[in-house]
Short mmCIF file of C-alpha atoms and ligand atoms in Angstrom, two decimals:
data_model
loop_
_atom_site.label_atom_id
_atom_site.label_comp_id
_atom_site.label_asym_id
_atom_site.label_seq_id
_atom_site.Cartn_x
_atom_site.Cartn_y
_atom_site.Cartn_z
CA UNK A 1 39.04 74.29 -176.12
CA UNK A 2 39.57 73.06 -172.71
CA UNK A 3 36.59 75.22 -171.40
CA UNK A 4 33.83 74.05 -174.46
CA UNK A 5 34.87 70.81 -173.33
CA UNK A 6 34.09 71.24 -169.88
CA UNK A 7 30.49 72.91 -171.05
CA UNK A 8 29.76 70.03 -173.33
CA UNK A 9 30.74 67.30 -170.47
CA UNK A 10 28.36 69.78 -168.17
CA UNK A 11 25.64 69.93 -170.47
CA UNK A 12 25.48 65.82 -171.26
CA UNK A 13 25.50 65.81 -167.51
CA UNK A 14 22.60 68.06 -167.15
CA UNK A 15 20.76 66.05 -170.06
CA UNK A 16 20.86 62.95 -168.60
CA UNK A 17 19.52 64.18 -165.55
CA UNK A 18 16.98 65.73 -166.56
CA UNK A 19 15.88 62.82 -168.84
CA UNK A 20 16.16 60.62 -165.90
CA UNK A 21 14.70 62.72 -162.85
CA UNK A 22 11.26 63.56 -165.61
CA UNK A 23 10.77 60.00 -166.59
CA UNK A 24 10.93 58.94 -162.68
CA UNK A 25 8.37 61.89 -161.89
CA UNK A 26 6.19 60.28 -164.47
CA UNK A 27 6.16 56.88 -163.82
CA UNK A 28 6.51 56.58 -160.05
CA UNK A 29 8.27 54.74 -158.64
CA UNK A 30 10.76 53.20 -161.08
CA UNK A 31 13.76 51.00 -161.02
CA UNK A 32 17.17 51.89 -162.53
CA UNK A 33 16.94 48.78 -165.62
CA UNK A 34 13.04 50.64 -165.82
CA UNK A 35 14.67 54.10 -166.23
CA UNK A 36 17.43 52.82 -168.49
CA UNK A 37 14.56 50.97 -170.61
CA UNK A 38 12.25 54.39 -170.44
CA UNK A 39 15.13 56.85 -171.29
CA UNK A 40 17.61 54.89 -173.72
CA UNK A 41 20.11 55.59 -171.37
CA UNK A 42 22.47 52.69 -170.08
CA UNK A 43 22.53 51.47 -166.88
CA UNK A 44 26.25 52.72 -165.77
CA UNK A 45 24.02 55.98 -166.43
CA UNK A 46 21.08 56.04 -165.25
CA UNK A 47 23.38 54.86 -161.76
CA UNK A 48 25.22 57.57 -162.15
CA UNK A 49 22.53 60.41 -162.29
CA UNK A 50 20.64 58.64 -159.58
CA UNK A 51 23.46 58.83 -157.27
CA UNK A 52 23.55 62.48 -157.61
CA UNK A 53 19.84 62.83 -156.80
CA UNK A 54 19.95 60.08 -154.02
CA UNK A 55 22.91 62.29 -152.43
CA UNK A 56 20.85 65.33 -152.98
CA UNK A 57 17.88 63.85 -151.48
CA UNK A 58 15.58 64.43 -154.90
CA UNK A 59 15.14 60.80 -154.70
CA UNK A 60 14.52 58.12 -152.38
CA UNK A 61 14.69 53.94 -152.33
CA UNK A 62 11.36 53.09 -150.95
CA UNK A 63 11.72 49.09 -152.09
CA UNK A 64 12.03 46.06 -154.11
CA UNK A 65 10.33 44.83 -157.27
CA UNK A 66 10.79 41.44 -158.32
CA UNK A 67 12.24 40.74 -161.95
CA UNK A 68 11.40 38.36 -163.74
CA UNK A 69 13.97 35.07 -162.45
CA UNK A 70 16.31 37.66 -161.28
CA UNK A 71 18.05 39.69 -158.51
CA UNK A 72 15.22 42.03 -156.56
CA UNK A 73 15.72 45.87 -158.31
CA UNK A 74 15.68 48.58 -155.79
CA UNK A 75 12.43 50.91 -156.49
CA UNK A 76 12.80 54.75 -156.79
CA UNK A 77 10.52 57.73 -156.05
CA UNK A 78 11.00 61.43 -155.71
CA UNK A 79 11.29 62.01 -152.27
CA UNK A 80 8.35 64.93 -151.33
CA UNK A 81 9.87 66.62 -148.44
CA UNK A 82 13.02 67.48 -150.86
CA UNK A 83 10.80 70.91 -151.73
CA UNK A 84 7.54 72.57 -151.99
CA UNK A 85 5.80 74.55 -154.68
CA UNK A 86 2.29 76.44 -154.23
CA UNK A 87 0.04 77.35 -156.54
CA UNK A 88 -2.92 80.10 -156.61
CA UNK A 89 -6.18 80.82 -158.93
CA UNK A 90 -7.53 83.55 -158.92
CA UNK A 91 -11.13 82.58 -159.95
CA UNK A 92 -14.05 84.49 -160.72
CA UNK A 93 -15.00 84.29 -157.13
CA UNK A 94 -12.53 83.37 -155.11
CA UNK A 95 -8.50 83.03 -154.69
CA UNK A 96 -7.10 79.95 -153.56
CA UNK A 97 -3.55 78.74 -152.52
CA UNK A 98 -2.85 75.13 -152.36
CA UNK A 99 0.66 74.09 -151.03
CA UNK A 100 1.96 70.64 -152.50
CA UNK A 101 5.06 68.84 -151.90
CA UNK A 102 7.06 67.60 -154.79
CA UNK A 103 4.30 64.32 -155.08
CA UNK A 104 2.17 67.00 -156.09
CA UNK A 105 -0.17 66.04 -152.48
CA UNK A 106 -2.12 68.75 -151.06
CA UNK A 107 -0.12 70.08 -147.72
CA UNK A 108 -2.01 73.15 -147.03
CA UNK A 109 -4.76 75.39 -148.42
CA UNK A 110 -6.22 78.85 -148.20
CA UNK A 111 -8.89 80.84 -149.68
CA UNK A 112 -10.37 84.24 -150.09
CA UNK A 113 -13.28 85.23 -151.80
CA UNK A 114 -13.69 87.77 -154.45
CA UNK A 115 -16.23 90.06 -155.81
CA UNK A 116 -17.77 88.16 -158.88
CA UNK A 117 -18.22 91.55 -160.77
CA UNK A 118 -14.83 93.55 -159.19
CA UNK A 119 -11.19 92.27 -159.33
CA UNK A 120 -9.33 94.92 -157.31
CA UNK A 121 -6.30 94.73 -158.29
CA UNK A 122 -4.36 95.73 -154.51
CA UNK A 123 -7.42 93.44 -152.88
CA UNK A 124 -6.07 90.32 -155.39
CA UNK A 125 -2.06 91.37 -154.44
CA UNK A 126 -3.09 91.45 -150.47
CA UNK A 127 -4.99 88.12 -150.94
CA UNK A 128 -2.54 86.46 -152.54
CA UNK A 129 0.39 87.56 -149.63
CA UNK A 130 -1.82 86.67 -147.01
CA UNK A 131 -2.05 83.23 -148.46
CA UNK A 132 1.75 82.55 -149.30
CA UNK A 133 1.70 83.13 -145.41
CA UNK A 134 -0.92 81.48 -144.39
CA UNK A 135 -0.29 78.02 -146.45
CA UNK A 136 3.40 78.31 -145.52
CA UNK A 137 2.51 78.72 -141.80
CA UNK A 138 0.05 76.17 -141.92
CA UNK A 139 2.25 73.48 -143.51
CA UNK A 140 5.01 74.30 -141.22
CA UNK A 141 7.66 75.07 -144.23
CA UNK A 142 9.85 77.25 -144.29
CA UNK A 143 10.43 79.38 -147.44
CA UNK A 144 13.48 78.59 -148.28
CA UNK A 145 12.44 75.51 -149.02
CA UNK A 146 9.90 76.27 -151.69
CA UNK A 147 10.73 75.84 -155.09
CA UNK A 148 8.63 78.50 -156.59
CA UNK A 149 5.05 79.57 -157.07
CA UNK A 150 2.43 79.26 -159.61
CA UNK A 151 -0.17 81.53 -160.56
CA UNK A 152 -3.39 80.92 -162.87
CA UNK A 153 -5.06 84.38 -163.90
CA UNK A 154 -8.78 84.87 -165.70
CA UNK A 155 -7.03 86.91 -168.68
CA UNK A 156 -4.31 86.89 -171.37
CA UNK A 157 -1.06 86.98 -169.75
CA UNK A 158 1.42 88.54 -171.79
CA UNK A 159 5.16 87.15 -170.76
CA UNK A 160 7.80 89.57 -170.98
CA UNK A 161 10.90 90.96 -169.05
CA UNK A 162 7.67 92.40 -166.98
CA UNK A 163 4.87 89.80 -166.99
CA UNK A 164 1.69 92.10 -167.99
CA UNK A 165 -2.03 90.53 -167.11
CA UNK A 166 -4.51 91.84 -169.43
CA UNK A 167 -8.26 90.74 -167.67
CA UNK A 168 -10.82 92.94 -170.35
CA UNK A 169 -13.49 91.19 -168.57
CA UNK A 170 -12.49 92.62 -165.31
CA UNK A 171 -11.30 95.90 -167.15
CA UNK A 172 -6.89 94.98 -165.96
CA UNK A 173 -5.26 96.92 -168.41
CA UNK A 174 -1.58 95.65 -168.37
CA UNK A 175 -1.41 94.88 -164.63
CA UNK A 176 2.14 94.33 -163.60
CA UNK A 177 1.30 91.55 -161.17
CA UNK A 178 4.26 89.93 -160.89
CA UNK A 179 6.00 93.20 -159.99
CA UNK A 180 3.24 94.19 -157.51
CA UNK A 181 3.66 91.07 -155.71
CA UNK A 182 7.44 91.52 -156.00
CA UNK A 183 6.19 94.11 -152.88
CA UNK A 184 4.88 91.29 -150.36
CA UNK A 185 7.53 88.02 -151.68
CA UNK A 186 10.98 87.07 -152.87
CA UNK A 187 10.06 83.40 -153.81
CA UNK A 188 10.08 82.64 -157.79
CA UNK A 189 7.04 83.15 -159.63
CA UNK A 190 4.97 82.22 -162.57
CA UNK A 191 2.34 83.46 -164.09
CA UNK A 192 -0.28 82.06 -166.48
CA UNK A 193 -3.87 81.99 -168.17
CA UNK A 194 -6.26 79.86 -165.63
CA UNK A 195 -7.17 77.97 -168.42
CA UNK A 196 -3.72 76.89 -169.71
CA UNK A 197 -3.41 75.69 -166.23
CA UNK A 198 -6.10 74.10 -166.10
CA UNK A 199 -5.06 72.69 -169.33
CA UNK A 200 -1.38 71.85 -167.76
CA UNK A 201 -3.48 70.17 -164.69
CA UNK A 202 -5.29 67.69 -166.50
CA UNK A 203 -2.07 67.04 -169.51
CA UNK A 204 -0.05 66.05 -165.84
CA UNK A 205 -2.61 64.13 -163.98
CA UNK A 206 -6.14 64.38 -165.34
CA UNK A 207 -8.25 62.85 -168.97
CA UNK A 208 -4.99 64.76 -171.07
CA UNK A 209 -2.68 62.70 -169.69
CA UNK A 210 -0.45 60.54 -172.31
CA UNK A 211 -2.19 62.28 -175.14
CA UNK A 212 0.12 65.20 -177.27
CA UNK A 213 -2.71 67.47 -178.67
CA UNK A 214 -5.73 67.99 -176.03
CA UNK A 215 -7.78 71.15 -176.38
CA UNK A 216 -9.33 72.14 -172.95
CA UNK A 217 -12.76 74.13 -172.41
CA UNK A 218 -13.17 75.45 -168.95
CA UNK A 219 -16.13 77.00 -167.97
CA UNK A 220 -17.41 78.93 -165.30
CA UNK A 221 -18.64 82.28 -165.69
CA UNK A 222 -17.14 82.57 -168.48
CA UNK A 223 -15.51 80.36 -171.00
CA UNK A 224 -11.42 80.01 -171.10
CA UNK A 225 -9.60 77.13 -173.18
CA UNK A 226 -5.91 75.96 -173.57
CA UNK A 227 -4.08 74.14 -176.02
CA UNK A 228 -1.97 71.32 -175.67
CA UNK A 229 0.42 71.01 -178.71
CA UNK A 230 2.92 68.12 -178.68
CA UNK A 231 3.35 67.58 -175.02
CA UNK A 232 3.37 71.78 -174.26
CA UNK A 233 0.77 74.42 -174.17
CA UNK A 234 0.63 76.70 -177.34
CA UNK A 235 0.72 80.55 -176.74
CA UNK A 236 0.51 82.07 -179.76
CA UNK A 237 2.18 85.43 -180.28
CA UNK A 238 1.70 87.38 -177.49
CA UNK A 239 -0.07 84.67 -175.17
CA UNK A 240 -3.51 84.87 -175.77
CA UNK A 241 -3.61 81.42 -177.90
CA UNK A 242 -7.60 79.71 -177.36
CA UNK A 243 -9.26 82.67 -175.95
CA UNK A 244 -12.36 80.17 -177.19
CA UNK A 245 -14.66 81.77 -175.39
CA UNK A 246 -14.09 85.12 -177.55
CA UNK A 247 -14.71 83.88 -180.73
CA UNK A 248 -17.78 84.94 -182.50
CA UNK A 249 -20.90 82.33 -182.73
CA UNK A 250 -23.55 84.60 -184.16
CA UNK A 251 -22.36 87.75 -185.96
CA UNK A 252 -24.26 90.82 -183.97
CA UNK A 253 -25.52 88.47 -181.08
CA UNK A 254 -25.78 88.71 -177.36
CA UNK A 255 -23.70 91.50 -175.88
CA UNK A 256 -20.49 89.51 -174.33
CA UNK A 257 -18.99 90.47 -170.95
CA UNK A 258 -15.50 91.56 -173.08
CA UNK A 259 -18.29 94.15 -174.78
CA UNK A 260 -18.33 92.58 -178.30
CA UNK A 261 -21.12 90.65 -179.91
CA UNK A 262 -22.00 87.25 -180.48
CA UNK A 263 -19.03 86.07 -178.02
CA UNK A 264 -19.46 82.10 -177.32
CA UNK A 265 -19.45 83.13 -173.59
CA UNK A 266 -22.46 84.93 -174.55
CA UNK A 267 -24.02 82.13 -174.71
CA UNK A 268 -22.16 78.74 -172.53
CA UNK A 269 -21.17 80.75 -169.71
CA UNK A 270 -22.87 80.17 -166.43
CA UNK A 271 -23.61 84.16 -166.49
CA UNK A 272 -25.08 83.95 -169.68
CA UNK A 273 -26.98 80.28 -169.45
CA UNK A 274 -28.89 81.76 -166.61
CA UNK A 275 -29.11 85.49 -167.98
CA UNK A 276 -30.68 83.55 -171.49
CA UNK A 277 -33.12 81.66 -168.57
CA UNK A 278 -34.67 84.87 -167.46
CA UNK A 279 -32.54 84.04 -163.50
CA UNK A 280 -31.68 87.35 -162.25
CA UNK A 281 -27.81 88.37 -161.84
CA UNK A 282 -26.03 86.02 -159.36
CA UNK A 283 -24.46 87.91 -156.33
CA UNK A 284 -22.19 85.33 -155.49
CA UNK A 285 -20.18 82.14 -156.43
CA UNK A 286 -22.85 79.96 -154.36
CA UNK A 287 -25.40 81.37 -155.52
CA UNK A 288 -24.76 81.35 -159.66
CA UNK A 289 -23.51 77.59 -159.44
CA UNK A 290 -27.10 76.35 -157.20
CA UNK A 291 -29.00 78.43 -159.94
CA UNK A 292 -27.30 76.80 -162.52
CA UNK A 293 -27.85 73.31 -160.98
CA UNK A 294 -31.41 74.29 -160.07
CA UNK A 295 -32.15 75.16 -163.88
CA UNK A 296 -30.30 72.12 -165.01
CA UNK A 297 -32.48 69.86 -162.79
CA UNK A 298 -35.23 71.61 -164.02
CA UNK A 299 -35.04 70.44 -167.49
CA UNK A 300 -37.06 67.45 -166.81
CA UNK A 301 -40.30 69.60 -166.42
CA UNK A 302 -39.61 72.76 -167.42
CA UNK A 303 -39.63 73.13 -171.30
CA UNK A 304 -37.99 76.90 -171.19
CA UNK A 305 -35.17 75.06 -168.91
CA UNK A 306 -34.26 72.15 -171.12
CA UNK A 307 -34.90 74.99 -174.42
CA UNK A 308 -32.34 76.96 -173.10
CA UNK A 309 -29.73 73.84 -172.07
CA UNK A 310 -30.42 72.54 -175.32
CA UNK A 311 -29.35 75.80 -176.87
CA UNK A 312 -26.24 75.73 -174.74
CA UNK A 313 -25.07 72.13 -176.26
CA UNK A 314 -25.83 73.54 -179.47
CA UNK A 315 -23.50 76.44 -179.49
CA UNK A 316 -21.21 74.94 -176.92
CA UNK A 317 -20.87 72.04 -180.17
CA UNK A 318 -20.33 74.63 -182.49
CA UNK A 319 -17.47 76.13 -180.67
CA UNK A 320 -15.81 72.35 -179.87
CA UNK A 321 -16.13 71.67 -183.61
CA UNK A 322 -14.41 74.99 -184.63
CA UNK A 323 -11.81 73.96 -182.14
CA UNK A 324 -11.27 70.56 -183.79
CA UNK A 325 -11.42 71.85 -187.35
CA UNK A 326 -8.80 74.20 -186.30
CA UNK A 327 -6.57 72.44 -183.66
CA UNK A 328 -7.36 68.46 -184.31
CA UNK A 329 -6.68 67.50 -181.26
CA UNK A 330 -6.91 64.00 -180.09
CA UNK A 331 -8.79 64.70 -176.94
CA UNK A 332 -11.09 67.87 -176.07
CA UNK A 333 -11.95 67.95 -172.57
CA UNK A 334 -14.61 70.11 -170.25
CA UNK A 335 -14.09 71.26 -167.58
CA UNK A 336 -15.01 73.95 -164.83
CA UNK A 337 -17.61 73.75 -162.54
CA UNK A 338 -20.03 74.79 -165.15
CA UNK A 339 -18.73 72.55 -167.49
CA UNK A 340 -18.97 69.83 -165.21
CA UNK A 341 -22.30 70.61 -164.05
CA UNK A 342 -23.81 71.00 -168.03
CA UNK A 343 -22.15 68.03 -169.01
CA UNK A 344 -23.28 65.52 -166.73
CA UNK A 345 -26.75 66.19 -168.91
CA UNK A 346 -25.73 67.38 -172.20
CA UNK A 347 -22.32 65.69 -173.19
CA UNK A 348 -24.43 63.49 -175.52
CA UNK A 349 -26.07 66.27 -176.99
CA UNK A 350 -22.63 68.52 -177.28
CA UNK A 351 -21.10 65.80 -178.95
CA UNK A 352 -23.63 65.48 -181.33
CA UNK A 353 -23.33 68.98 -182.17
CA UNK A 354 -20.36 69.25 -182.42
CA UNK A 355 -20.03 66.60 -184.90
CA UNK A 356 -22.64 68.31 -186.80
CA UNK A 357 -20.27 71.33 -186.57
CA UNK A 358 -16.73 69.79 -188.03
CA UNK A 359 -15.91 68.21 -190.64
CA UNK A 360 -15.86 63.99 -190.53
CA UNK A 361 -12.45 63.24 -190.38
CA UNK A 362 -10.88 65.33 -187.78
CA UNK A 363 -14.02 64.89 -185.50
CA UNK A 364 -13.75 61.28 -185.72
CA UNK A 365 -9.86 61.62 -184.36
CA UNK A 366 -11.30 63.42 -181.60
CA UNK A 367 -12.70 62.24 -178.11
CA UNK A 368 -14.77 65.00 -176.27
CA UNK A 369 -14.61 63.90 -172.58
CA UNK A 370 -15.34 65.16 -168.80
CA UNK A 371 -12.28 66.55 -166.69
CA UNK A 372 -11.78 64.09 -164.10
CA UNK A 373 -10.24 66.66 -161.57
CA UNK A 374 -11.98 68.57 -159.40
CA UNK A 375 -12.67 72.56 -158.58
CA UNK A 376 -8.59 72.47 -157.51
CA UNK A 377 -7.21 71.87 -161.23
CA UNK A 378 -6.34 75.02 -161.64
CA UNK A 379 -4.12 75.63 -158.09
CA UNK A 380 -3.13 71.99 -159.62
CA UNK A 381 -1.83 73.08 -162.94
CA UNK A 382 -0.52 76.39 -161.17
CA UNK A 383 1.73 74.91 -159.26
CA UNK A 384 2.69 72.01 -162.04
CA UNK A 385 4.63 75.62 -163.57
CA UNK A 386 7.90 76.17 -160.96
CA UNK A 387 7.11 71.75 -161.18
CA UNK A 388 7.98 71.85 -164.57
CA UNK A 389 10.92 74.52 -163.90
CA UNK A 390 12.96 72.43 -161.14
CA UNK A 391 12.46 69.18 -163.54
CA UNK A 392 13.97 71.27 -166.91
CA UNK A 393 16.59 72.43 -164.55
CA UNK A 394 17.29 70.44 -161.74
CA UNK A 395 20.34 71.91 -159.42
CA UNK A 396 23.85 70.47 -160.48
CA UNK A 397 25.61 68.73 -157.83
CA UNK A 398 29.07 70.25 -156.77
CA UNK A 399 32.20 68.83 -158.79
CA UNK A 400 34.15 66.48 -156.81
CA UNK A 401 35.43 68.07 -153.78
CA UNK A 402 32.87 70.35 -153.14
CA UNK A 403 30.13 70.68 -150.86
CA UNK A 404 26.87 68.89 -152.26
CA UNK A 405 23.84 71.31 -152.07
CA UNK A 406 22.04 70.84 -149.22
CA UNK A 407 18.55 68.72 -148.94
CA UNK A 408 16.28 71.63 -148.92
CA UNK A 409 13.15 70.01 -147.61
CA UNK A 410 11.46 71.55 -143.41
ZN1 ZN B 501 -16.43 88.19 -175.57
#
């Protein structure tokens, strides 16, 4: 008895923190009568839990907000130097690494760029090591203080005992890449779709945030989407929830990159837009977003240019309206530098489309907006992942007596 006591004690204690520490990440910075208000917790409380983290050096006092006719209230924020996390996309073109202290600002960055048409798999491990290293040396941090490290992939990522990446577009059969880099690191790692970063990225700090159901498209090369269900991102049985860009928009049509037909990336990816345009293959990154920009700003002369953009919209609508016939989500938001580059001309025209392709009442529900982050959402989002860990399951101070963990931060 004594011992489920002492669990249940430990566990309320764990709660409150938790509650406490996530609403102060959200709303920065906060005062204690704010976080009391926010959480339902009292006061006595919320002073409690804060004492911890002050001790800890989670938190920090970094002023005074006047109340209204009464005493100054101290003002709290999460104190950035406490720990680190990093996060990496591997893009169609190129890897990135972005290290970011626990604001979430931009420390240090590094980047690598890939093959368009070949994801080695030991080039992608190697790249990856060499930029742990590199952001880490950069930054000046050492690794112990890191929290973890988040990882966005271009393919279904199947979470297991052994995380398994399967990239059909890039021919990964059941890559192991969380074991493989096991090889070059011992810091904590996640693993994800790009996409349902991406998604994650803009939910935490982009045009998602505050809603509870936001469908995000990304494009690029090809087409990736995630799904924001009630405040989390739905995975579906074995992870491959929203693989939008798969779904079929004309039965038998355009041979898609995954080697079916019809594929909605057949048709809305960047490959594909300038493929339909007669544009011969792009070599490079550069190269396949200046085409795409150069056909876009064609469109005001060239009638094949604006046929072929206002074919895009068309099926791009009939894949958002499928999405919010299926999902009704509150918000759908595009994104990718494709999808940022086609929408600053067509979002009119997508919208229209795709309220021609869903039915009335769930479309009205449903804003379709622009992503307002930039090309680093998904190293964003990435790194949002061992975020979201250390806020679930922030380290328990000692009990009374012991030695209080020590504040991690360089
Ligand atoms: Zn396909």
């Amino acid at each position: 008895m004594q011992h489920r006591r002492r669990s249940t004690v430990l566990d309320l204690r764990r709660e409150n923190r938790v509650v406490v520490l996530q609403s102060l990440y959200f709303s920065r910075p906060s005062s204690r009568q704010h976080l009391s208000a926010a959480t339902g917790l009292s006061v006595t409380s919320v002073t409690n839990v804060v004492r911890d983290l002050l001790d800890e050096g989670i938190v920090t006092e970094v002023g005074w907000e006047n109340s209204d006719g009464g005493r100054p209230r101290v003002l709290l924020d999460i104190n950035p130097d406490y720990g680190y996390v990093i996060g990496v996309d591997i893009g169609e073109t190129r890897i990135r690494v972005d290290l970011f202290d626990l604001a979430m600002t931009e420390r240090a960055k590094a980047e690598y760029p890939l093959d368009p048409a070949e994801h080695e798999v030991d080039e992608v491990v190697r790249d990856i090591a060499s930029g742990l290293t590199a952001v880490l040396a950069d930054g000046g941090i050492d690794p112990a203080a890191v929290l973890g490290v988040g990882i966005g992939v271009p393919g279904i990522v199947e979470q297991g005992p052994e995380v398994l990446v399967h990239g059909q577009t890039y021919r990964w059969d059941a890559v192991p890449l969380e074991r493989l880099l096991r090889e070059h690191t011992s810091l904590p790692l996640r693993i994800e779709n790009c996409a349902k970063t991406m998604g994650q990225a803009e939910f935490w700090a982009g045009a998602g945030h505050d809603m509870r159901n936001t469908a995000v498209v990304l494009i690029g090369s090809g087409v990736g989407a995630s799904l924001i269900s009630c405040c989390s991102t739905y995975q579906g049985t074995t992870s491959s929830a929203a693989e939008l860009g798969h779904t079929t928009v004309v039965a038998g049509g355009r041979r898609c990159r995954c080697g079916s037909l019809g594929c909605l990336e057949a048709y809305v990816g960047a490959e594909a837009i300038l493929d339909r345009y007669g544009s011969t293959a792009a070599p490079s990154a550069e190269d396949e977003e200046s085409m795409l920009a150069a056909l876009i700003a064609a469109a005001d002369s060239s009638p094949a240019a604006d046929a072929v953009l206002a074919e895009t919209a068309e099926y791009l609508g009939v894949g958002i309206g499928s999405l919010i016939n299926l999902f009704n989500p509150e918000r759908v938001i595009l994104g990718g530098w494709a999808g940022l580059l086609l929408g600053g001309r067509l979002l009119p025209a997508i919208r229209e489309s795709a309220r021609r392709n869903s039915l009335w009442h769930p479309f009205a529900a449903a804003s379709i907006e622009l992503s307002k982050l930039g090309p680093e959402a998904v190293t964003f989002g990435a790194a949002t992942l061992p975020m979201e860990d250390f806020l679930s399951r922030p380290p328990l101070p000692e009990p009374a007596g012991g030695e209080l963990p020590k504040r991690r931060g360089a």
